[in-house]
Amino acid sequence: VITLGKRAKATEDILVPTEALDDLNVQCYQVDRGGHATLHNPGQLVVYPLLNLEKHGLSVRDYVCLLTKTTQKFLKDLGIETSTQEDNPGLYTNNGKIAFFGIRVTKGVSYHGLAVNVSNNLRDFSLIRSCGAADEKFDSINSHLQPVDMHLLFNQWFETFCFFIGQ
């Protein structure tokens, strides 16, 4: 599935003809989160926390920082060092982008969230300008580790999130 955020332009962010998406059985949807185009394919860890930000005393910026800090710590605990880039939300290894963030907040409640490449087909990203960037490189957890159970990864991410939200 390709999702197009509020800043996406299908004519610029989808790099193949519609017929090619149909042939690959790839669906494309306009969504109400921020950002440009992103891809969700089998083998990604996708987490969409629904959180009342006001109740937790978080601004939207605080929340994005919380998701970033949580995911960076989660990956570090797996032995994967990441960094951020000033103008592009997400997390990067030396090999490329490994985690993506895109949220929406309505009436103080967060929607959408993040995706982490685990064992997904990274070639699928050639269909889009991911997050508005051309010629981006991508990385996955499985390029650093032996295959890991997705439920275990989710539980590890969630425990990290709970630790930070509880501070």
PDB file of C-alpha atoms in Angstrom:
ATOM      1  CA  VAL A   1       0.000   0.000   0.000  1.00  0.00           C
ATOM      2  CA  ILE A   2       1.195   3.474  -0.871  1.00  0.00           C
ATOM      3  CA  THR A   3      -0.208   6.283   1.256  1.00  0.00           C
ATOM      4  CA  LEU A   4      -0.116   9.915   0.189  1.00  0.00           C
ATOM      5  CA  GLY A   5      -0.033  12.453   3.008  1.00  0.00           C
ATOM      6  CA  LYS A   6      -1.310  16.014   2.823  1.00  0.00           C
ATOM      7  CA  ARG A   7       1.868  17.333   1.145  1.00  0.00           C
ATOM      8  CA  ALA A   8       2.036  14.531  -1.452  1.00  0.00           C
ATOM      9  CA  LYS A   9       1.389  15.013  -5.134  1.00  0.00           C
ATOM     10  CA  ALA A  10       0.646  11.728  -6.887  1.00  0.00           C
ATOM     11  CA  THR A  11       2.055  13.032 -10.175  1.00  0.00           C
ATOM     12  CA  GLU A  12       5.399  13.757  -8.495  1.00  0.00           C
ATOM     13  CA  ASP A  13       5.609  11.209  -5.678  1.00  0.00           C
ATOM     14  CA  ILE A  14       4.507   8.062  -7.520  1.00  0.00           C
ATOM     15  CA  LEU A  15       7.284   7.164  -9.948  1.00  0.00           C
ATOM     16  CA  VAL A  16       5.531   4.506 -12.051  1.00  0.00           C
ATOM     17  CA  PRO A  17       2.364   4.526 -14.158  1.00  0.00           C
ATOM     18  CA  THR A  18      -0.904   3.513 -12.502  1.00  0.00           C
ATOM     19  CA  GLU A  19      -0.953   0.383 -14.660  1.00  0.00           C
ATOM     20  CA  ALA A  20       2.351  -0.739 -13.117  1.00  0.00           C
ATOM     21  CA  LEU A  21       0.847  -0.397  -9.620  1.00  0.00           C
ATOM     22  CA  ASP A  22      -2.163  -2.427 -10.757  1.00  0.00           C
ATOM     23  CA  ASP A  23       0.116  -5.137 -12.195  1.00  0.00           C
ATOM     24  CA  LEU A  24       1.970  -5.306  -8.860  1.00  0.00           C
ATOM     25  CA  ASN A  25      -1.314  -5.319  -6.913  1.00  0.00           C
ATOM     26  CA  VAL A  26      -0.262  -2.156  -5.056  1.00  0.00           C
ATOM     27  CA  GLN A  27      -3.062   0.039  -3.719  1.00  0.00           C
ATOM     28  CA  CYS A  28      -2.695   3.809  -3.348  1.00  0.00           C
ATOM     29  CA  TYR A  29      -4.639   5.917  -0.846  1.00  0.00           C
ATOM     30  CA  GLN A  30      -4.817   9.602   0.034  1.00  0.00           C
ATOM     31  CA  VAL A  31      -4.679   9.897   3.842  1.00  0.00           C
ATOM     32  CA  ASP A  32      -5.040  12.734   6.334  1.00  0.00           C
ATOM     33  CA  ARG A  33      -1.617  12.488   7.994  1.00  0.00           C
ATOM     34  CA  GLY A  34       1.159  14.959   7.347  1.00  0.00           C
ATOM     35  CA  GLY A  35       3.973  14.341   4.945  1.00  0.00           C
ATOM     36  CA  HIS A  36       4.404  12.965   1.474  1.00  0.00           C
ATOM     37  CA  ALA A  37       4.252   9.428   0.066  1.00  0.00           C
ATOM     38  CA  THR A  38       5.231   6.349   1.982  1.00  0.00           C
ATOM     39  CA  LEU A  39       4.982   2.641   1.475  1.00  0.00           C
ATOM     40  CA  HIS A  40       3.644  -0.073   3.759  1.00  0.00           C
ATOM     41  CA  ASN A  41       4.496  -3.581   2.664  1.00  0.00           C
ATOM     42  CA  PRO A  42       4.658  -7.006   4.300  1.00  0.00           C
ATOM     43  CA  GLY A  43       7.577  -7.240   6.711  1.00  0.00           C
ATOM     44  CA  GLN A  44       7.292  -3.730   8.142  1.00  0.00           C
ATOM     45  CA  LEU A  45       6.575  -3.074  11.790  1.00  0.00           C
ATOM     46  CA  VAL A  46       3.745  -0.524  11.651  1.00  0.00           C
ATOM     47  CA  VAL A  47       2.656   1.120  14.909  1.00  0.00           C
ATOM     48  CA  TYR A  48      -0.188   3.633  15.071  1.00  0.00           C
ATOM     49  CA  PRO A  49      -0.558   4.725  18.722  1.00  0.00           C
ATOM     50  CA  LEU A  50      -3.819   6.441  19.613  1.00  0.00           C
ATOM     51  CA  LEU A  51      -2.857   8.788  22.394  1.00  0.00           C
ATOM     52  CA  ASN A  52      -4.570  11.736  24.045  1.00  0.00           C
ATOM     53  CA  LEU A  53      -1.666  14.188  23.884  1.00  0.00           C
ATOM     54  CA  GLU A  54      -3.308  16.771  26.118  1.00  0.00           C
ATOM     55  CA  LYS A  55      -3.865  14.193  28.851  1.00  0.00           C
ATOM     56  CA  HIS A  56      -0.131  13.384  28.750  1.00  0.00           C
ATOM     57  CA  GLY A  57       0.924  17.044  28.539  1.00  0.00           C
ATOM     58  CA  LEU A  58       2.485  16.589  25.087  1.00  0.00           C
ATOM     59  CA  SER A  59       2.599  19.042  22.225  1.00  0.00           C
ATOM     60  CA  VAL A  60       2.663  17.683  18.675  1.00  0.00           C
ATOM     61  CA  ARG A  61       6.419  18.345  18.545  1.00  0.00           C
ATOM     62  CA  ASP A  62       6.872  16.546  21.884  1.00  0.00           C
ATOM     63  CA  TYR A  63       4.944  13.571  20.513  1.00  0.00           C
ATOM     64  CA  VAL A  64       7.046  13.318  17.349  1.00  0.00           C
ATOM     65  CA  CYS A  65      10.152  13.520  19.556  1.00  0.00           C
ATOM     66  CA  LEU A  66       8.694  10.753  21.765  1.00  0.00           C
ATOM     67  CA  LEU A  67       8.106   8.474  18.771  1.00  0.00           C
ATOM     68  CA  THR A  68      11.594   9.216  17.463  1.00  0.00           C
ATOM     69  CA  LYS A  69      13.294   8.682  20.832  1.00  0.00           C
ATOM     70  CA  THR A  70      11.327   5.472  21.435  1.00  0.00           C
ATOM     71  CA  THR A  71      12.170   4.028  18.031  1.00  0.00           C
ATOM     72  CA  GLN A  72      15.816   5.079  18.228  1.00  0.00           C
ATOM     73  CA  LYS A  73      16.195   3.408  21.646  1.00  0.00           C
ATOM     74  CA  PHE A  74      14.328   0.317  20.421  1.00  0.00           C
ATOM     75  CA  LEU A  75      16.725  -0.005  17.471  1.00  0.00           C
ATOM     76  CA  LYS A  76      19.766   0.684  19.650  1.00  0.00           C
ATOM     77  CA  ASP A  77      18.671  -2.103  22.001  1.00  0.00           C
ATOM     78  CA  LEU A  78      18.748  -4.365  18.934  1.00  0.00           C
ATOM     79  CA  GLY A  79      22.311  -3.195  18.226  1.00  0.00           C
ATOM     80  CA  ILE A  80      21.349  -0.828  15.389  1.00  0.00           C
ATOM     81  CA  GLU A  81      22.718   2.715  15.633  1.00  0.00           C
ATOM     82  CA  THR A  82      20.605   5.410  13.994  1.00  0.00           C
ATOM     83  CA  SER A  83      20.613   9.148  13.483  1.00  0.00           C
ATOM     84  CA  THR A  84      18.141  11.809  12.415  1.00  0.00           C
ATOM     85  CA  GLN A  85      18.279  14.344   9.610  1.00  0.00           C
ATOM     86  CA  GLU A  86      17.258  17.911  10.309  1.00  0.00           C
ATOM     87  CA  ASP A  87      14.718  18.391   7.506  1.00  0.00           C
ATOM     88  CA  ASN A  88      13.453  14.838   7.127  1.00  0.00           C
ATOM     89  CA  PRO A  89      11.615  12.976   9.872  1.00  0.00           C
ATOM     90  CA  GLY A  90      12.759   9.417  10.210  1.00  0.00           C
ATOM     91  CA  LEU A  91      15.731   7.421  11.396  1.00  0.00           C
ATOM     92  CA  TYR A  92      18.769   6.524   9.333  1.00  0.00           C
ATOM     93  CA  THR A  93      21.547   3.976   9.612  1.00  0.00           C
ATOM     94  CA  ASN A  94      24.772   4.204   7.615  1.00  0.00           C
ATOM     95  CA  ASN A  95      22.963   2.118   4.964  1.00  0.00           C
ATOM     96  CA  GLY A  96      19.807   4.245   4.627  1.00  0.00           C
ATOM     97  CA  LYS A  97      16.426   5.101   6.074  1.00  0.00           C
ATOM     98  CA  ILE A  98      15.039   2.458   8.410  1.00  0.00           C
ATOM     99  CA  ALA A  99      12.136   4.205  10.213  1.00  0.00           C
ATOM    100  CA  PHE A 100       9.406   6.578   9.032  1.00  0.00           C
ATOM    101  CA  PHE A 101       7.078   8.884  10.973  1.00  0.00           C
ATOM    102  CA  GLY A 102       3.806  10.445   9.870  1.00  0.00           C
ATOM    103  CA  ILE A 103       1.116  11.564  12.270  1.00  0.00           C
ATOM    104  CA  ARG A 104      -2.152  13.403  12.476  1.00  0.00           C
ATOM    105  CA  VAL A 105      -3.562  15.000  15.618  1.00  0.00           C
ATOM    106  CA  THR A 106      -7.271  15.735  15.859  1.00  0.00           C
ATOM    107  CA  LYS A 107      -8.834  17.206  19.001  1.00  0.00           C
ATOM    108  CA  GLY A 108      -5.648  16.414  20.898  1.00  0.00           C
ATOM    109  CA  VAL A 109      -5.590  12.715  19.911  1.00  0.00           C
ATOM    110  CA  SER A 110      -2.802  11.236  17.776  1.00  0.00           C
ATOM    111  CA  TYR A 111      -3.471   9.086  14.719  1.00  0.00           C
ATOM    112  CA  HIS A 112      -1.194   7.289  12.274  1.00  0.00           C
ATOM    113  CA  GLY A 113       2.355   6.828  13.580  1.00  0.00           C
ATOM    114  CA  LEU A 114       5.442   5.021  12.353  1.00  0.00           C
ATOM    115  CA  ALA A 115       6.827   2.202  10.266  1.00  0.00           C
ATOM    116  CA  VAL A 116      10.133   0.369  10.705  1.00  0.00           C
ATOM    117  CA  ASN A 117      11.612  -1.730   7.928  1.00  0.00           C
ATOM    118  CA  VAL A 118      12.160  -5.239   9.278  1.00  0.00           C
ATOM    119  CA  SER A 119      12.114  -7.859   6.528  1.00  0.00           C
ATOM    120  CA  ASN A 120      10.172  -6.062   3.808  1.00  0.00           C
ATOM    121  CA  ASN A 121      11.184  -5.817   0.161  1.00  0.00           C
ATOM    122  CA  LEU A 122      13.145  -2.549   0.024  1.00  0.00           C
ATOM    123  CA  ARG A 123      12.994  -2.521  -3.800  1.00  0.00           C
ATOM    124  CA  ASP A 124       9.311  -1.570  -3.487  1.00  0.00           C
ATOM    125  CA  PHE A 125      10.434   1.914  -2.442  1.00  0.00           C
ATOM    126  CA  SER A 126      11.518   2.497  -6.050  1.00  0.00           C
ATOM    127  CA  LEU A 127       7.811   3.027  -6.814  1.00  0.00           C
ATOM    128  CA  ILE A 128       7.713   6.328  -4.893  1.00  0.00           C
ATOM    129  CA  ARG A 129       9.612   9.389  -3.774  1.00  0.00           C
ATOM    130  CA  SER A 130       9.574   8.344  -0.137  1.00  0.00           C
ATOM    131  CA  CYS A 131       8.717  11.271   2.135  1.00  0.00           C
ATOM    132  CA  GLY A 132       9.300  13.575  -0.838  1.00  0.00           C
ATOM    133  CA  ALA A 133      12.962  12.591  -1.248  1.00  0.00           C
ATOM    134  CA  ALA A 134      14.398  11.301  -4.491  1.00  0.00           C
ATOM    135  CA  ASP A 135      17.197   8.727  -4.620  1.00  0.00           C
ATOM    136  CA  GLU A 136      16.818   7.746  -0.982  1.00  0.00           C
ATOM    137  CA  LYS A 137      18.542   4.582   0.235  1.00  0.00           C
ATOM    138  CA  PHE A 138      16.812   2.209   2.647  1.00  0.00           C
ATOM    139  CA  ASP A 139      17.793  -0.233   5.354  1.00  0.00           C
ATOM    140  CA  SER A 140      16.028  -2.910   7.399  1.00  0.00           C
ATOM    141  CA  ILE A 141      16.437  -4.648  10.731  1.00  0.00           C
ATOM    142  CA  ASN A 142      17.091  -7.966   8.985  1.00  0.00           C
ATOM    143  CA  SER A 143      20.142  -6.537   7.223  1.00  0.00           C
ATOM    144  CA  HIS A 144      21.671  -6.225  10.715  1.00  0.00           C
ATOM    145  CA  LEU A 145      20.182  -9.262  12.517  1.00  0.00           C
ATOM    146  CA  GLN A 146      18.930 -12.754  11.928  1.00  0.00           C
ATOM    147  CA  PRO A 147      15.166 -12.797  11.304  1.00  0.00           C
ATOM    148  CA  VAL A 148      13.231 -11.716  14.381  1.00  0.00           C
ATOM    149  CA  ASP A 149       9.586 -12.440  15.241  1.00  0.00           C
ATOM    150  CA  MET A 150       7.380  -9.413  14.455  1.00  0.00           C
ATOM    151  CA  HIS A 151       5.311  -9.855  17.643  1.00  0.00           C
ATOM    152  CA  LEU A 152       8.468  -9.829  19.716  1.00  0.00           C
ATOM    153  CA  LEU A 153       9.619  -6.644  17.965  1.00  0.00           C
ATOM    154  CA  PHE A 154       6.276  -4.959  18.588  1.00  0.00           C
ATOM    155  CA  ASN A 155       6.392  -5.894  22.278  1.00  0.00           C
ATOM    156  CA  GLN A 156       9.940  -4.511  22.577  1.00  0.00           C
ATOM    157  CA  TRP A 157       8.930  -1.256  20.869  1.00  0.00           C
ATOM    158  CA  PHE A 158       5.826  -0.964  23.065  1.00  0.00           C
ATOM    159  CA  GLU A 159       7.793  -1.560  26.288  1.00  0.00           C
ATOM    160  CA  THR A 160      10.224   1.177  25.267  1.00  0.00           C
ATOM    161  CA  PHE A 161       7.333   3.522  24.463  1.00  0.00           C
ATOM    162  CA  CYS A 162       5.715   2.822  27.858  1.00  0.00           C
ATOM    163  CA  PHE A 163       9.023   3.544  29.601  1.00  0.00           C
ATOM    164  CA  PHE A 164       9.326   6.969  27.954  1.00  0.00           C
ATOM    165  CA  ILE A 165       5.651   7.910  28.279  1.00  0.00           C
ATOM    166  CA  GLY A 166       5.782   6.981  31.984  1.00  0.00           C
ATOM    167  CA  GLN A 167       8.701   9.289  32.767  1.00  0.00           C
TER     168      GLN A 167
END
